[in-house]
Coordinates of N, CA and C in Angstrom, one line a residue:
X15 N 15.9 32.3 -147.1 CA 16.5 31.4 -146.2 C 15.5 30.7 -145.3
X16 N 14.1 31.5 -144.9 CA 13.0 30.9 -143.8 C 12.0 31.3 -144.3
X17 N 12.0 31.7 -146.0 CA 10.6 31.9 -146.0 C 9.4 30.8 -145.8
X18 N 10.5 29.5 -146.9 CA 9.4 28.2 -146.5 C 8.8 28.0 -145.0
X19 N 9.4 28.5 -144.0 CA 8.6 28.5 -142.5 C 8.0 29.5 -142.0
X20 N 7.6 30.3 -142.9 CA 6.5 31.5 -142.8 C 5.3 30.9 -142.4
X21 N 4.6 31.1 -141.6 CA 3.4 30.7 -140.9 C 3.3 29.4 -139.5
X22 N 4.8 28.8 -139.8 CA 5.1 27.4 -138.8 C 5.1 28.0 -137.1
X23 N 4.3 27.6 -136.8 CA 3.9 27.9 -134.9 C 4.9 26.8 -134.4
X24 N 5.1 27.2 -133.2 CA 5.4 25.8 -131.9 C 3.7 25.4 -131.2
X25 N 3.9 24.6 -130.6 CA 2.7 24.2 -129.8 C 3.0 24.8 -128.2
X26 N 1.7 25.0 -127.6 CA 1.5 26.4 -126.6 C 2.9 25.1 -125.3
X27 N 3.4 26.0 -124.6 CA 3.8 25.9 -123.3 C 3.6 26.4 -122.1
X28 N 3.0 25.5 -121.0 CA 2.4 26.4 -119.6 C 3.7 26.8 -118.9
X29 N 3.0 28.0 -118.6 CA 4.3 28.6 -117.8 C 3.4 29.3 -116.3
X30 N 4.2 29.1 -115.6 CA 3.9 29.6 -114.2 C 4.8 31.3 -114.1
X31 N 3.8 32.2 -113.2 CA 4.0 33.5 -113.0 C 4.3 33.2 -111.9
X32 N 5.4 33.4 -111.4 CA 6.0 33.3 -109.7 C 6.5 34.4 -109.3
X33 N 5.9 34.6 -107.9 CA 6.3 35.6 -107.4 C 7.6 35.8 -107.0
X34 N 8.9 34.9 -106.5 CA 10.0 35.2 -106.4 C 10.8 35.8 -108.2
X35 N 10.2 34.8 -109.3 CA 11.1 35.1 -110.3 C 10.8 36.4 -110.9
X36 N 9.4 37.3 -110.6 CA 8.8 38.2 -110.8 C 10.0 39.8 -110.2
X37 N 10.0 39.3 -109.0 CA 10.8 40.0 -108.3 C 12.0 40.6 -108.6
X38 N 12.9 39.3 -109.3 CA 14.4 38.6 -109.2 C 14.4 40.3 -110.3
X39 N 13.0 39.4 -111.7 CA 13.2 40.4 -113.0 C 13.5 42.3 -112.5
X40 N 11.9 42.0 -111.7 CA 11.9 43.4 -111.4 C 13.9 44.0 -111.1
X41 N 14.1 43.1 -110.4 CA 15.2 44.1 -109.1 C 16.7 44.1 -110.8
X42 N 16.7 43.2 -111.0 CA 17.2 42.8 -112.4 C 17.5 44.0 -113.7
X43 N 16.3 44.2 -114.3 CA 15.8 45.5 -114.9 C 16.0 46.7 -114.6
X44 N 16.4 47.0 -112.9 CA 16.1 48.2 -111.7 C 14.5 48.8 -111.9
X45 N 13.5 48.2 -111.6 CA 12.2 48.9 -111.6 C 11.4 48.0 -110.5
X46 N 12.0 48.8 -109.1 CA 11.4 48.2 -107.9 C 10.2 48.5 -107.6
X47 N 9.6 48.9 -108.8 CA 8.1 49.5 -108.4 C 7.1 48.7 -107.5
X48 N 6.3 48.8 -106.4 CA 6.2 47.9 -104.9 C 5.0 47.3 -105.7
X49 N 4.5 47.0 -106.8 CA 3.7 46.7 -107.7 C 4.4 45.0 -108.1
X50 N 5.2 45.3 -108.2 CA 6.1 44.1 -109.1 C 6.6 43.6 -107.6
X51 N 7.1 43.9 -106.5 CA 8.5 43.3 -106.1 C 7.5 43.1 -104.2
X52 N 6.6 43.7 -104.0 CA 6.4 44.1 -102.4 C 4.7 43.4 -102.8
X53 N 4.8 42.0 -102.2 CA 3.2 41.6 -101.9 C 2.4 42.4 -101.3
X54 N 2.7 43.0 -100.2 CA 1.7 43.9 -99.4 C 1.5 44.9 -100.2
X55 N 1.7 45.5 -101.3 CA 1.5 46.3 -102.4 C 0.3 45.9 -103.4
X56 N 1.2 44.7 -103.4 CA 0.1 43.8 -104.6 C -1.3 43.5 -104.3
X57 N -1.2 43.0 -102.7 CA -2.2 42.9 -102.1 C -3.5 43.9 -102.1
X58 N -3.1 45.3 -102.0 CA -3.7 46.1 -101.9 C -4.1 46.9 -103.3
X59 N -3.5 46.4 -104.2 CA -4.0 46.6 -105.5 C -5.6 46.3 -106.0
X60 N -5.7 46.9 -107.1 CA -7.0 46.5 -107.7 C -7.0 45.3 -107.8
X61 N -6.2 44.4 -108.5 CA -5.6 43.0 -109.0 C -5.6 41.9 -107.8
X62 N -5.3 42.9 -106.4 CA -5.2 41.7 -105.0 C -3.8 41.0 -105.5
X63 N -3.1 41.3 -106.3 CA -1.7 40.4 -106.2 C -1.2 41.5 -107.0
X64 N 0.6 41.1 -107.2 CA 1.6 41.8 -107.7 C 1.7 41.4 -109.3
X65 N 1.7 42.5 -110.1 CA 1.8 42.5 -111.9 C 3.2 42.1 -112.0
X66 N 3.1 41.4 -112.9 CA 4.9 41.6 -113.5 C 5.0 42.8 -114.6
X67 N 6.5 43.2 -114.6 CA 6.9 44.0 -115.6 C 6.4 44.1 -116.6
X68 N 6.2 45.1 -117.1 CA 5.5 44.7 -119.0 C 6.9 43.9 -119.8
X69 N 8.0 44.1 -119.6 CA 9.1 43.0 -120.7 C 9.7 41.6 -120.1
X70 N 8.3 41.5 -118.7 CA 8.3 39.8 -118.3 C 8.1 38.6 -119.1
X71 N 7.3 39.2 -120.1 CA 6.9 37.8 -120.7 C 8.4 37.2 -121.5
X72 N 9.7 38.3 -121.7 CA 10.9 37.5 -122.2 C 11.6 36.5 -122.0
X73 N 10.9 36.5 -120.4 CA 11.6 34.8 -119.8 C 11.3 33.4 -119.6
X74 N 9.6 34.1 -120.7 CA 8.7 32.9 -120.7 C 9.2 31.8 -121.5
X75 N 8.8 30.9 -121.4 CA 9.1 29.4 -122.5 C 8.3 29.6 -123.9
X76 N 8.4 29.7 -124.8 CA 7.5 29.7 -126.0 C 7.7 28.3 -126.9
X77 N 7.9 27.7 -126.4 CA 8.5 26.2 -127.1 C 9.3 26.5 -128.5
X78 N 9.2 25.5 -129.4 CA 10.8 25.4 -130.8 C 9.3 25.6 -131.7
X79 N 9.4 26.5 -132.7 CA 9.2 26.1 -134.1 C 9.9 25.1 -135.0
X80 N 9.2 24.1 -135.3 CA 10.5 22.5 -135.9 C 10.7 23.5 -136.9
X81 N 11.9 23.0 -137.4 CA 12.7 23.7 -138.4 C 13.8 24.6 -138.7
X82 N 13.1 26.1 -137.8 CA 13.7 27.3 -137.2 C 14.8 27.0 -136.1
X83 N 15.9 26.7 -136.8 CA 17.0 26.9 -136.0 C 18.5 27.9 -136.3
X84 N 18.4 28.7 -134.7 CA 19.6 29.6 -135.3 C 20.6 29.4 -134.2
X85 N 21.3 30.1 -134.2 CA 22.6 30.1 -133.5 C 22.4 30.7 -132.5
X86 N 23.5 30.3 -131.1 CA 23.2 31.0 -129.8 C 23.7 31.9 -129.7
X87 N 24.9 32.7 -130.8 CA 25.5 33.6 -131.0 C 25.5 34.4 -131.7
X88 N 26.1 35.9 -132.1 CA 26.0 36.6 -133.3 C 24.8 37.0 -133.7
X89 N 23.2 37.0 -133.6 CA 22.3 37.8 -133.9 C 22.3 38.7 -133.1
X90 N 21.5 39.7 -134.1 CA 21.2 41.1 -133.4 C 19.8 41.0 -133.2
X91 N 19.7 41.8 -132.3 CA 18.3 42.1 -131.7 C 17.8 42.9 -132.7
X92 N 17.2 43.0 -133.5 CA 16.5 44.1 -133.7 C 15.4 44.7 -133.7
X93 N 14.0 44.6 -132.9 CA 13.3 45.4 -132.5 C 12.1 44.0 -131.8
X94 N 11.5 44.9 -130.6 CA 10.8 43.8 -129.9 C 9.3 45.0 -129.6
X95 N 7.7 44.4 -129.5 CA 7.3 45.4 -129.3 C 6.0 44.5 -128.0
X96 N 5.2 45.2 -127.4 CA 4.4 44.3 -126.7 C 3.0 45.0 -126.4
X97 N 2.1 44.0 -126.3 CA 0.6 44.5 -126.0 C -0.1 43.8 -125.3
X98 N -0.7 44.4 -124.4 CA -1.2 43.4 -123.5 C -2.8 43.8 -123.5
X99 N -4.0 42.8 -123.2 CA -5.2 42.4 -123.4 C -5.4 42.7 -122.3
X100 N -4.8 42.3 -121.0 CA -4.9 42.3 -119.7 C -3.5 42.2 -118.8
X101 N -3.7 42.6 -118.3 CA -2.2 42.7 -117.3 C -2.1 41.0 -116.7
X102 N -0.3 41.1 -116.7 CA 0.0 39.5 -116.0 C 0.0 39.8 -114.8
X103 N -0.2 38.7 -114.4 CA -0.1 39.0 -112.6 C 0.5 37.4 -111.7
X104 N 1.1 37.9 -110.9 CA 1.8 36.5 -110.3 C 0.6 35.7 -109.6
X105 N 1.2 34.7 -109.9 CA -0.1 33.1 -109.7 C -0.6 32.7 -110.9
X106 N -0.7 33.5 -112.1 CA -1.3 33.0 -113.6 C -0.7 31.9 -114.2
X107 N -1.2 31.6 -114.4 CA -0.8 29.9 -115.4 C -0.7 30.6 -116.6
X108 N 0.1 30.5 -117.8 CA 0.2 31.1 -119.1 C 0.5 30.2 -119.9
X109 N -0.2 30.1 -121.3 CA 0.4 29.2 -122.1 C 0.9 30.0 -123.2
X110 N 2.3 30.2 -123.8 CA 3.1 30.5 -124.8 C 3.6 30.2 -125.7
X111 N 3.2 30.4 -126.9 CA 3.4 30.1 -128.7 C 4.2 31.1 -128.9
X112 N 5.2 30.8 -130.2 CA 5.8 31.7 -131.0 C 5.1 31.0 -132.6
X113 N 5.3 32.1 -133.3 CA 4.6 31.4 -134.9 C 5.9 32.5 -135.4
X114 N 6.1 31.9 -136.8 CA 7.0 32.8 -137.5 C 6.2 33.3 -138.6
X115 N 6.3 34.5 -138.6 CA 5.4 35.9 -138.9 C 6.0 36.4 -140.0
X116 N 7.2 36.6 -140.7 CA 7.9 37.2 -141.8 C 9.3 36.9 -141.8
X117 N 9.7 36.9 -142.9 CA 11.2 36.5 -143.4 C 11.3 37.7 -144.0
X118 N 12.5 38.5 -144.3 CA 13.2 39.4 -145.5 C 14.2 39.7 -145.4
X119 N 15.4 39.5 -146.3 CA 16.5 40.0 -147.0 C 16.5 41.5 -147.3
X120 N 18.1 42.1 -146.7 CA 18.3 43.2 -147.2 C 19.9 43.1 -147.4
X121 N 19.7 44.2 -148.5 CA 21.4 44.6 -148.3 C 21.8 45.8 -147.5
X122 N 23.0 45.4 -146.6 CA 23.6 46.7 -145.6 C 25.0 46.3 -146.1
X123 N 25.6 47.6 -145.2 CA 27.3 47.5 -145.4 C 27.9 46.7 -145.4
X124 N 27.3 45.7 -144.6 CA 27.8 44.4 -144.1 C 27.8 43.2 -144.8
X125 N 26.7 43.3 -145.7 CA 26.9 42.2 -146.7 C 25.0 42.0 -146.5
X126 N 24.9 40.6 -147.1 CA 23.0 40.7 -147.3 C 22.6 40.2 -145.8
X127 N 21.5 40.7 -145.4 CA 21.0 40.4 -143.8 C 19.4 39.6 -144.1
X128 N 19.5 38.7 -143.3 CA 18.0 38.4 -143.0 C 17.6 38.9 -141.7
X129 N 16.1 39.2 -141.8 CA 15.2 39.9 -140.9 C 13.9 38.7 -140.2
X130 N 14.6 38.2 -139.3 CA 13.0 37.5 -139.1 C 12.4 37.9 -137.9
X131 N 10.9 37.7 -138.2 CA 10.0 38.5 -137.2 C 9.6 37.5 -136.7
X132 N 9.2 37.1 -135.5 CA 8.5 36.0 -134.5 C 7.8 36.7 -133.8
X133 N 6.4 36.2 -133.8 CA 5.4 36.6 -133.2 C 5.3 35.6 -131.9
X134 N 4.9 36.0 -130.3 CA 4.6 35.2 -129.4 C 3.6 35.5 -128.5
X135 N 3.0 34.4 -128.2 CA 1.7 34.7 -127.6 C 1.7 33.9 -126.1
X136 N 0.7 34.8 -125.4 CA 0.4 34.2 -123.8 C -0.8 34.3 -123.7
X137 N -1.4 33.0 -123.5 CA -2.5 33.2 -123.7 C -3.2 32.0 -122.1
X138 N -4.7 32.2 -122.2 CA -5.1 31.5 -120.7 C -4.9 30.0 -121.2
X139 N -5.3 29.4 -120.5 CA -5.7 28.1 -120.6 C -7.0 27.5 -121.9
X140 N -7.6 29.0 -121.8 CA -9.2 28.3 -122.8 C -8.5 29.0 -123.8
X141 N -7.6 30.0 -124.0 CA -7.2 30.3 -125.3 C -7.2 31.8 -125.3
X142 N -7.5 32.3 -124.2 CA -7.8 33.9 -124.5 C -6.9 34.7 -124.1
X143 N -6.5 36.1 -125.2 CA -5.0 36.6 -125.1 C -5.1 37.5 -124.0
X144 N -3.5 36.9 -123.2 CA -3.3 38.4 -122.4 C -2.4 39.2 -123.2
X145 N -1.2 38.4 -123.6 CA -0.4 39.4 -124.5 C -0.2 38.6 -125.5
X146 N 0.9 39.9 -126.7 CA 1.6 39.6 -127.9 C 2.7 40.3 -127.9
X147 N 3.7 39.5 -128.1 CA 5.3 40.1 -128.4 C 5.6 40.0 -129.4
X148 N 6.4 41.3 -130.7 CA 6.9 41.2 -132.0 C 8.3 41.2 -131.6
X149 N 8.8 40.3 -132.2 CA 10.3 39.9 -131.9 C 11.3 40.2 -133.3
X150 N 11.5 41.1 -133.6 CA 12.8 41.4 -135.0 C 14.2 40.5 -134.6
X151 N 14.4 39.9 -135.1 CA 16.1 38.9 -135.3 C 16.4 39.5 -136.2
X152 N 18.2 40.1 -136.3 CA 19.1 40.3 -137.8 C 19.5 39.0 -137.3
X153 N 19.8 38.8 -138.9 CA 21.0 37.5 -139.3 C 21.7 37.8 -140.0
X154 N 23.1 38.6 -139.2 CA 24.0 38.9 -140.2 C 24.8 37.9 -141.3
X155 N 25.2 38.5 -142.4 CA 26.0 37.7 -143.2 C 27.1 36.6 -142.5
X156 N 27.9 37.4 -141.5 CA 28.8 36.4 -140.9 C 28.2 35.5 -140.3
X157 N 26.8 35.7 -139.7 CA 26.0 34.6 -138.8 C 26.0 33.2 -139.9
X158 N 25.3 34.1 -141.2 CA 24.8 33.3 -142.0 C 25.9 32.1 -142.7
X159 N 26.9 32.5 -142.9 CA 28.1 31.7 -143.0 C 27.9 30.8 -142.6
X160 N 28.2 30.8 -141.3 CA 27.9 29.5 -140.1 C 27.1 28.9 -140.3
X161 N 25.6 29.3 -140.3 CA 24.4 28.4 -140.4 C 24.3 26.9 -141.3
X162 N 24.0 25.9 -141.2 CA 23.6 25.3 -142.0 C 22.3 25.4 -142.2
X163 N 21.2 25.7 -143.0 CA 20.2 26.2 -143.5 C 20.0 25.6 -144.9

């Protein structure tokens, strides 16, 4: 169904680390750690400012891979993983790509599923990684119905 868009990227999008939306996530998630949520914390950090959460980068913008379109409904999550080069920290400028990393078909109870894997990146300005997100999508059969593809 997507293998033809195996290796198809979006082009990077700058995204701003703000300290209020930093916060919002933290209190959001419940992990008030005075790291994420308390400047005078941050302040006194090695860093001199406040980290966002390690599953911050989910609210980042990664722009559209042309092509790759699915539905706002009906996928399942299925598995997300993250690594970071360097810790985010509020005030960073980030620029974010997604590339599509793997396509595969399986059969479940449910009828045949596609698996797509999206890879997303944050990276500086000159290019250099702070993190990587592995992103697993089901596409269930009923999803698949619906799709035009």
């Amino acid at each position: 169904m997507f293998k033809h868009l195996i290796g198809s990227a979006s082009e990077r999008v700058k995204n701003a680390i703000e300290q209020g939306t930093v916060r919002k996530f933290a209190e959001a998630i419940g992990d008030e750690n005075p790291l994420f949520i308390d400047e005078a914390a941050g302040a006194r950090s090695k860093y001199k400012r406040n980290l966002a959460p390690p599953t911050f980068p989910v609210t980042l913008s990664y722009g559209t891979i042309e092509g790759l379109e699915l539905p706002s409904k009906g996928l399942i999550h299925g598995e997300q993983s993250f690594h970071y080069e360097k810790p985010l920290l509020v005030g960073d400028t980030v620029y974010c790509s997604s590339k599509l990393v793997n396509y595969r078909e399986r059969k479940g109870s449910g009828g045949s599923m596609g698996m797509l894997t999206i890879e997303r990146l944050g990276e500086t300005e000159e290019g250099d990684l702070i993190f990587s997100m592995k992103q697993v999508v089901i596409i269930t059969e009923a999803v698949r119905k619906v799709m035009s593809v």
